[in-house]
Short mmCIF file of C-alpha atoms and ligand atoms in Angstrom, two decimals:
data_model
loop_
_atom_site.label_atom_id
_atom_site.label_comp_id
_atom_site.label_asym_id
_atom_site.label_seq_id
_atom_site.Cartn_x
_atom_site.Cartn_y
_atom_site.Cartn_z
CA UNK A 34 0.00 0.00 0.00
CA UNK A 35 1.27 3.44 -0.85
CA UNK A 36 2.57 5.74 2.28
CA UNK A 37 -0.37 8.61 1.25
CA UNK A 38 -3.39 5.62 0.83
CA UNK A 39 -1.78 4.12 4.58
CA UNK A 40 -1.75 7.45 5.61
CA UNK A 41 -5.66 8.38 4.66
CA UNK A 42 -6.38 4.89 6.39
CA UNK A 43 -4.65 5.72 9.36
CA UNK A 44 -6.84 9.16 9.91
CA UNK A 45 -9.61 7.75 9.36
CA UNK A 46 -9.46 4.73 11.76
CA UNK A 47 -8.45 7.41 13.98
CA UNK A 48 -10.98 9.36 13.40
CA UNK A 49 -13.62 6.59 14.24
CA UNK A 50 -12.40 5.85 17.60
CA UNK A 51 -12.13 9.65 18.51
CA UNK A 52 -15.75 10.42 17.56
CA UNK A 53 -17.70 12.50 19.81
CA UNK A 54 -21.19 13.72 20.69
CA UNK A 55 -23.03 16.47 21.85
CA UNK A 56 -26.29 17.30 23.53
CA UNK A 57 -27.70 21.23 24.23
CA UNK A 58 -30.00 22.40 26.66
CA UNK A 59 -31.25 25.40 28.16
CA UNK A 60 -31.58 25.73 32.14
CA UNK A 61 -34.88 27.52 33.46
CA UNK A 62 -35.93 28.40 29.88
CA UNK A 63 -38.79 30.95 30.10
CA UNK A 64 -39.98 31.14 26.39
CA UNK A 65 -41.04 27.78 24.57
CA UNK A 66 -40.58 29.74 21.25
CA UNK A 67 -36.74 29.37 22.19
CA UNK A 68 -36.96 26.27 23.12
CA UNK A 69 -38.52 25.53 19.77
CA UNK A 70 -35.63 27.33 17.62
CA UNK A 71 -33.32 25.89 19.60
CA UNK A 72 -34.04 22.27 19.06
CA UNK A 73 -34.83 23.07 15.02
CA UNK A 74 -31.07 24.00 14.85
CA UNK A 75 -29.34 21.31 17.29
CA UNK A 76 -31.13 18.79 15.16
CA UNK A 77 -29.78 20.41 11.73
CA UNK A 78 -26.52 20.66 13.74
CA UNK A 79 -25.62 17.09 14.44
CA UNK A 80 -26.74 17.31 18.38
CA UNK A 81 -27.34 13.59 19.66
CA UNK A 82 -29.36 14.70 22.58
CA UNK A 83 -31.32 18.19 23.57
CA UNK A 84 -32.98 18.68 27.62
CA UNK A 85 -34.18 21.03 29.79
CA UNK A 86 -33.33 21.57 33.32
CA UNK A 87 -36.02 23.41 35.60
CA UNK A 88 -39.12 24.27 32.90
CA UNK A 89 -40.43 21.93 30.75
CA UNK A 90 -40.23 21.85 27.21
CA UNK A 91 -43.76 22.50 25.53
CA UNK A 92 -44.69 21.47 22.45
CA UNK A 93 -43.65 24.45 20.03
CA UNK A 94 -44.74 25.28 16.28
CA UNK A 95 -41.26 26.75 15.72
CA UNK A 96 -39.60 22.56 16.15
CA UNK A 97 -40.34 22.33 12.53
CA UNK A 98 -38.72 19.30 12.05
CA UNK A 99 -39.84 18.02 15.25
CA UNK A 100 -36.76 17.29 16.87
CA UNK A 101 -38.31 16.27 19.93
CA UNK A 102 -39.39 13.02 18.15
CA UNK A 103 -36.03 12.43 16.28
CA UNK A 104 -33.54 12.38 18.84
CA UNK A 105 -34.02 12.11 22.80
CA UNK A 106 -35.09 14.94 24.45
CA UNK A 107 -34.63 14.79 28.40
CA UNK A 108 -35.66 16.69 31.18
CA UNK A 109 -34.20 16.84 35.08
CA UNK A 110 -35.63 19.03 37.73
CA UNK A 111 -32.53 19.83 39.33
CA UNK A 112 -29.22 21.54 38.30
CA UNK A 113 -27.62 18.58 40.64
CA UNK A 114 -29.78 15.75 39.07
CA UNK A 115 -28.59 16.80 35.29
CA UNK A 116 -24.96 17.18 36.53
CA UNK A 117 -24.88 13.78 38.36
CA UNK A 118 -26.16 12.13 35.28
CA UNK A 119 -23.96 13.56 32.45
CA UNK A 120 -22.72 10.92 30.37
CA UNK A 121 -19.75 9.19 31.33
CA UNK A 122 -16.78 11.20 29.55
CA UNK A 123 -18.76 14.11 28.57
CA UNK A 124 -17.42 17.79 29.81
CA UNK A 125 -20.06 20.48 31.09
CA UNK A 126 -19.75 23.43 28.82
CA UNK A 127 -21.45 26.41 30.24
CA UNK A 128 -22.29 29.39 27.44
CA UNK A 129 -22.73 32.39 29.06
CA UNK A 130 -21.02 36.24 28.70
CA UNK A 131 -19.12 36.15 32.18
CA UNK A 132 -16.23 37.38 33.06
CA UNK A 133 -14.31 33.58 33.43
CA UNK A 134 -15.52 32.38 30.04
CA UNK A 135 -13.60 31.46 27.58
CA UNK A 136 -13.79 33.21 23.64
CA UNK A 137 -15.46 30.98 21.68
CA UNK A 138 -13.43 32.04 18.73
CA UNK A 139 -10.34 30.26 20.22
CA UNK A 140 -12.14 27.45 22.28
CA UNK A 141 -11.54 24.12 21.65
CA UNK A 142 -14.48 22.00 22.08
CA UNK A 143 -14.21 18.77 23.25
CA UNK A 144 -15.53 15.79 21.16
CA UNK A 145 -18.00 14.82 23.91
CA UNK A 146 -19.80 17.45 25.95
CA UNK A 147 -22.92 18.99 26.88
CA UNK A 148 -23.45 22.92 26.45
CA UNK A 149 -25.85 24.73 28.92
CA UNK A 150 -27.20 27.84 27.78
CA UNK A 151 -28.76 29.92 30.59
CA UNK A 152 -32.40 31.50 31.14
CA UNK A 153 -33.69 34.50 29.00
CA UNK A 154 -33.81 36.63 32.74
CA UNK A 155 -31.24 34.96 34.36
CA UNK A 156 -28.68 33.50 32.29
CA UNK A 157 -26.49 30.53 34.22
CA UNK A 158 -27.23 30.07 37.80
CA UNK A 159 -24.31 29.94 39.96
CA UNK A 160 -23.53 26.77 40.62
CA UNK A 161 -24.29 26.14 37.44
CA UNK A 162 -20.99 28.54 36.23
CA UNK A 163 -18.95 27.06 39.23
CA UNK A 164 -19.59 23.29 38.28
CA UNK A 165 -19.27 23.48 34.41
CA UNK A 166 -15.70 22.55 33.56
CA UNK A 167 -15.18 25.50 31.08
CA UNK A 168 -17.20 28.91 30.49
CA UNK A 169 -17.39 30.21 26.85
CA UNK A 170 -18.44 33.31 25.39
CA UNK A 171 -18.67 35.08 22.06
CA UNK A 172 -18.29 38.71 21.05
CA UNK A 173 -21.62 40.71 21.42
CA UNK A 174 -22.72 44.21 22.68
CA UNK A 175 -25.45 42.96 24.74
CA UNK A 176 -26.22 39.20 25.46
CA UNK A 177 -27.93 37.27 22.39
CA UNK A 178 -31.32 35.34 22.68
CA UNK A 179 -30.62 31.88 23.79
CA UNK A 180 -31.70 29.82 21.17
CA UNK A 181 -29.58 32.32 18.72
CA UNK A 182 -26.54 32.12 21.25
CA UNK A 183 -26.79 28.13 21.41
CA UNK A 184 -26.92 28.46 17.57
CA UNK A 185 -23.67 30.17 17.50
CA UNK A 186 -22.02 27.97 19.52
CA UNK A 187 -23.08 25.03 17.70
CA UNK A 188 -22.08 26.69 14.32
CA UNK A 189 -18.59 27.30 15.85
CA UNK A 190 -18.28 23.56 16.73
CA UNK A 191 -19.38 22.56 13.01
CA UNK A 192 -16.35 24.98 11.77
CA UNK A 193 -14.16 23.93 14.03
CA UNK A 194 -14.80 20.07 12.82
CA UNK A 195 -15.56 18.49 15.92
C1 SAM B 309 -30.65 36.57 27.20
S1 SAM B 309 -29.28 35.75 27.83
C2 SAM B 309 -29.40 36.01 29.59
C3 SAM B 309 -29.18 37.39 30.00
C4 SAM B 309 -29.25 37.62 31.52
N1 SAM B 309 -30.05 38.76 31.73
C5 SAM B 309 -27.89 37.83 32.07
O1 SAM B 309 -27.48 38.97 32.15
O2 SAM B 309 -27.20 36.85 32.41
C6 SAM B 309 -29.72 34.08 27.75
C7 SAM B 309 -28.56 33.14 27.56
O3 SAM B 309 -28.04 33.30 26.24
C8 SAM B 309 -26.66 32.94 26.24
N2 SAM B 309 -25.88 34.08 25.71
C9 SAM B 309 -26.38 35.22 25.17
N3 SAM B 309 -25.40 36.01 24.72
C10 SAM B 309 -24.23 35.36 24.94
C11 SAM B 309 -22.83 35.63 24.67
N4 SAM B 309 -22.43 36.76 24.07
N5 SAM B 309 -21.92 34.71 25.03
C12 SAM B 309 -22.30 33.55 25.62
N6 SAM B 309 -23.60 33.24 25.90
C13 SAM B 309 -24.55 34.12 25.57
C14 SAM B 309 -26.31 32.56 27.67
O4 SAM B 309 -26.46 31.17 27.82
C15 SAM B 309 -27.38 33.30 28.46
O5 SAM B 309 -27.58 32.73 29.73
#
């Protein structure tokens, strides 16, 4: 076999066993509108799981493609009962504008984690930004909506290959 073809093989056996996941949710979220959005895009965005932590998700007319029925959607009441059962291997990443975070621009993601956006009035509770094992934030004035900031983050990880 030629070094370049052994090469290609190589990466892409490599590639296999590194694969990754991610699932999205929002803590507290007050709007089911967002919720909606936000689901539409994690499903056109490769997201193997979506939840809620707090409120509910409703049934929304913006899940166009009805994510909720394509890929698990679950829901814990607690901030303590979501972080006790994140998937094994899977790093908390918290997306809010504080001052800890991370840029997105230069974060790397990791190939299996769990973003937590924060609540329209709110944003991330406390322990929520003390627990998650990296902050990230993106350039903007004000903060975004939630279901757009969640998009952006996702977008980011699309670019970025992960
Ligand atoms: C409308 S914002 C919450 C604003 C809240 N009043 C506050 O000051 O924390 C809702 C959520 O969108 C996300 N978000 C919005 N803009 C963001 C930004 N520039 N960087 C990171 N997350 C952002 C965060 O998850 C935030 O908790």
């Amino acid at each position: 076999m030629k070094l370049r073809e052994c090469l290609l093989r190589n990466r892409t056996v490599v590639n296999n066993l590194e694969q990754g996941f991610f699932g999205i949710g929002i803590q507290n979220g007050k709007t089911p509108e967002n919720l909606g959005v936000l689901w539409r895009s994690a499903q056109n965005m490769g997201a193997s799981f979506i939840f809620t932590i707090g409120n509910r998700y409703a049934k929304q007319a913006c899940d166009t493609h009805k994510a909720v029925g394509a890929m698990p959607y679950f829901h814990y009441d607690t901030f303590d009962d979501f972080f006790n059962n994140l998937p094994k291997g899977a790093m908390l990443v918290g997306v809010e504008l504080d001052k800890k975070a991370e840029q997105l621009e230069t974060f790397e993601h990791p190939r299996r984690c769990v973003y937590l956006l924060g609540a329209e009035d709110h944003g991330l509770s406390k322990t929520a930004k003390e627990k998650a094992h990296f902050l990230v934030k993106f350039k903007s004035e004000l903060s975004l909506n939630v279901s757009v900031a969640g998009s952006i983050v996702m977008y980011d990880r699309q670019l970025k290959n992960i």
